[in-house]
Amino acid sequence: MIKIIIADDQQLIREGLSLVLGLRNEFKIVFQAKNGQEILDYLEANDADIILMDIKMPILNGVETTRKIKEKSVNMKILILTTFDDYDYIFQALKYGADGYLLKNASSQELIEAVKKIVNNEQVLDKGVTKQVLKLVKNDVTKLDSLTNREIEIARKISEGNSNKEIAQELFVTEGTVKNHISNILSKLELHNRTEIALFMKKHD
């Protein structure tokens, strides 16, 4: 029997998924969570085979929950349930080890098949969303390729939490030079501040 955790901040969706999957003899809904932290707390003393994970949940979202779970248990299967406007979140979730994603408007049969495939170590990727995610990845890679080696070096140091002064000392350049490089990085990556640079680099590290 496949033990399933359903995670979504909307009660109606949790109950709907539970109803659809609970009718199948091969499935057992072992826990329902309204945020990521509840999943982590449950898994401290319990187990499951697969988690149906919403992305946009309060307290701890689906992306961060995926990261934390996969760090502890790489074999835990995670199916991301998403909408068409979550491409960036999907990209991050896959990076952290999510085993697939399915649109929330999928049919009951598609959901059942997706759960079975993932438990059997197959990946489930919605074709329409995959096209957009790959486009997003390609755009980001193109932006990253536009940076010089020195700019990449500085961007990485920013993601590590270094100040302009610390970066200047490590690279034996002036703070003014570092600031000029950061301006170029922001322009090329189409970002607005060093926090966004740090997040961008962590995503592509």
Coordinates of C-alpha atoms in Angstrom, one line a residue:
M1 CA 0.0 0.0 0.0
I2 CA 1.3 3.5 -0.9
K3 CA 1.3 5.8 2.0
I4 CA 0.5 9.4 1.0
I5 CA 0.9 12.8 2.7
I6 CA -1.2 15.6 1.2
A7 CA 0.0 19.2 1.8
D8 CA -2.0 22.2 0.8
D9 CA -3.1 25.3 2.7
Q10 CA -6.6 25.1 1.2
Q11 CA -8.8 22.6 3.1
L12 CA -11.1 22.0 0.1
I13 CA -8.2 20.9 -2.0
R14 CA -6.8 18.6 0.8
E15 CA -10.2 17.0 1.2
G16 CA -10.7 16.6 -2.5
L17 CA -7.4 15.0 -3.1
S18 CA -7.9 12.7 -0.1
L19 CA -11.3 11.7 -1.4
V20 CA -10.0 10.9 -4.9
L21 CA -7.0 8.9 -3.7
G22 CA -8.6 7.4 -0.7
L23 CA -11.1 5.5 -2.8
R24 CA -8.3 3.4 -4.2
N25 CA -7.3 0.3 -2.3
E26 CA -3.6 0.7 -3.1
F27 CA -3.5 4.2 -1.5
K28 CA -3.6 5.2 2.2
I29 CA -3.7 8.9 3.2
V30 CA -1.6 8.9 6.3
F31 CA -1.5 12.7 6.9
Q32 CA -2.9 16.0 5.7
A33 CA -0.8 19.2 6.3
K34 CA -1.7 22.9 5.7
N35 CA 2.0 24.0 5.6
G36 CA 5.5 22.6 5.2
Q37 CA 6.4 22.7 8.9
E38 CA 3.5 20.3 9.7
I39 CA 5.0 17.8 7.3
L40 CA 8.5 18.1 8.9
D41 CA 7.0 17.6 12.3
Y42 CA 5.0 14.5 11.2
L43 CA 8.0 12.9 9.5
E44 CA 10.0 13.2 12.8
A45 CA 8.1 10.2 14.1
N46 CA 6.3 8.8 11.1
D47 CA 6.9 7.8 7.5
A48 CA 5.3 7.9 4.1
D49 CA 6.0 6.9 0.5
I50 CA 5.1 10.1 -1.3
I51 CA 4.1 13.7 -0.6
L52 CA 1.7 15.7 -2.8
M53 CA 3.1 19.2 -2.2
D54 CA 1.5 22.5 -2.9
I55 CA 4.1 25.2 -3.6
K56 CA 2.6 28.4 -2.0
M57 CA 1.9 27.5 1.6
P58 CA 2.3 29.7 4.7
I59 CA 5.0 29.3 7.4
L60 CA 7.1 27.0 5.1
N61 CA 6.4 26.8 1.4
G62 CA 6.7 23.8 -0.8
V63 CA 10.1 24.7 -2.3
E64 CA 11.8 25.0 1.1
T65 CA 10.0 22.0 2.5
T66 CA 11.2 20.0 -0.5
R67 CA 14.8 21.1 0.2
K68 CA 14.6 20.2 3.9
I69 CA 13.0 16.8 3.3
K70 CA 15.4 15.8 0.5
E71 CA 18.4 16.8 2.6
K72 CA 17.3 14.2 5.2
S73 CA 15.7 11.6 3.0
V74 CA 16.6 11.6 -0.7
N75 CA 14.3 8.6 -1.2
M76 CA 11.2 10.4 -0.1
K77 CA 9.1 11.0 -3.2
I78 CA 7.6 14.4 -3.8
L79 CA 5.1 15.4 -6.4
I80 CA 4.6 19.2 -6.7
L81 CA 1.1 20.3 -7.4
T82 CA 1.2 23.6 -9.2
T83 CA -0.5 26.2 -11.4
F84 CA 0.7 27.8 -14.6
D85 CA 2.1 30.9 -12.9
D86 CA 4.6 29.1 -10.6
Y87 CA 7.4 28.4 -13.1
D88 CA 10.2 29.9 -11.0
Y89 CA 9.1 27.9 -7.9
I90 CA 8.9 24.7 -10.0
F91 CA 12.4 25.3 -11.2
Q92 CA 13.7 25.6 -7.7
A93 CA 11.7 22.6 -6.4
L94 CA 13.2 20.4 -9.1
K95 CA 16.6 21.7 -8.3
Y96 CA 16.1 20.6 -4.7
G97 CA 15.0 17.1 -5.8
A98 CA 11.3 17.1 -6.4
D99 CA 10.4 14.0 -8.4
G100 CA 7.8 15.7 -10.6
Y101 CA 5.0 18.2 -10.9
L102 CA 1.4 18.1 -12.0
L103 CA -1.0 20.9 -12.7
K104 CA -3.9 21.3 -10.2
N105 CA -6.4 21.1 -13.0
A106 CA -5.2 17.5 -13.9
S107 CA -7.8 14.8 -14.0
S108 CA -8.3 12.3 -11.2
Q109 CA -6.8 9.6 -13.4
E110 CA -3.8 11.7 -14.3
L111 CA -3.2 12.2 -10.6
I112 CA -3.5 8.5 -9.8
E113 CA -1.1 7.6 -12.6
A114 CA 1.4 10.3 -11.5
V115 CA 1.5 9.0 -8.0
K116 CA 2.1 5.4 -9.2
K117 CA 4.8 6.5 -11.6
I118 CA 6.8 8.5 -9.0
V119 CA 6.6 5.7 -6.4
N120 CA 8.0 3.4 -9.2
N121 CA 11.0 5.9 -9.7
E122 CA 9.6 7.5 -12.8
Q123 CA 9.5 11.2 -13.3
V124 CA 6.3 13.1 -14.0
L125 CA 6.6 16.4 -15.8
D126 CA 3.6 18.2 -17.4
K127 CA 4.5 18.9 -21.0
G128 CA 3.0 22.4 -21.1
V129 CA 4.7 23.5 -17.9
T130 CA 8.0 21.8 -18.8
K131 CA 8.3 24.0 -21.9
Q132 CA 8.0 27.1 -19.9
V133 CA 10.4 25.9 -17.1
L134 CA 13.0 25.0 -19.7
K135 CA 12.5 28.4 -21.3
L136 CA 13.1 30.0 -17.9
V137 CA 16.2 27.9 -17.3
K138 CA 17.5 28.8 -20.8
N139 CA 17.0 32.5 -20.1
D140 CA 18.8 32.4 -16.8
V141 CA 21.7 30.4 -18.3
T142 CA 22.0 33.0 -21.1
K143 CA 22.1 35.8 -18.5
L144 CA 24.8 33.9 -16.5
D145 CA 26.9 33.3 -19.6
S146 CA 26.9 37.1 -20.2
L147 CA 28.9 37.7 -17.0
T148 CA 32.7 37.8 -17.0
N149 CA 34.7 35.5 -14.8
R150 CA 35.4 38.3 -12.4
E151 CA 31.7 39.3 -12.3
I152 CA 30.8 35.7 -11.5
E153 CA 33.4 35.6 -8.8
I154 CA 32.0 38.7 -7.2
A155 CA 28.4 37.5 -7.6
R156 CA 29.4 34.3 -5.8
K157 CA 31.0 36.2 -3.0
I158 CA 27.9 38.3 -2.6
S159 CA 25.8 35.0 -2.3
E160 CA 28.3 33.9 0.4
G161 CA 27.4 37.1 2.4
N162 CA 30.6 39.1 1.8
S163 CA 30.5 42.9 2.0
N164 CA 32.0 45.1 -0.7
K165 CA 34.9 45.9 1.5
E166 CA 35.5 42.2 2.2
I167 CA 35.3 41.4 -1.5
A168 CA 37.7 44.2 -2.4
Q169 CA 40.2 42.9 0.2
E170 CA 40.0 39.3 -1.1
L171 CA 40.4 40.3 -4.7
F172 CA 43.0 43.0 -4.1
V173 CA 40.9 45.7 -5.8
T174 CA 39.2 48.9 -4.6
E175 CA 35.7 49.1 -3.3
G176 CA 34.9 51.4 -6.2
T177 CA 35.9 48.6 -8.6
V178 CA 33.7 46.1 -6.8
K179 CA 30.8 48.6 -7.0
N180 CA 31.3 49.0 -10.7
H181 CA 31.3 45.2 -11.2
I182 CA 28.1 44.9 -9.1
S183 CA 26.4 47.6 -11.3
N184 CA 27.3 45.5 -14.4
I185 CA 26.0 42.3 -12.8
L186 CA 22.7 43.9 -11.9
S187 CA 22.3 45.2 -15.4
K188 CA 23.2 42.0 -17.1
L189 CA 21.0 39.8 -14.9
E190 CA 18.2 42.3 -14.9
L191 CA 18.1 42.4 -11.1
H192 CA 17.7 45.3 -8.6
N193 CA 19.9 44.7 -5.6
R194 CA 22.5 42.4 -4.0
T195 CA 19.9 40.3 -2.3
E196 CA 18.5 39.3 -5.7
I197 CA 22.1 38.6 -6.9
A198 CA 22.6 36.2 -3.9
L199 CA 19.3 34.4 -4.6
F200 CA 20.1 34.1 -8.3
M201 CA 23.5 32.6 -7.7
K202 CA 22.2 30.2 -5.0
K203 CA 19.6 29.0 -7.5
H204 CA 22.3 28.3 -10.2
D205 CA 25.2 27.1 -8.0

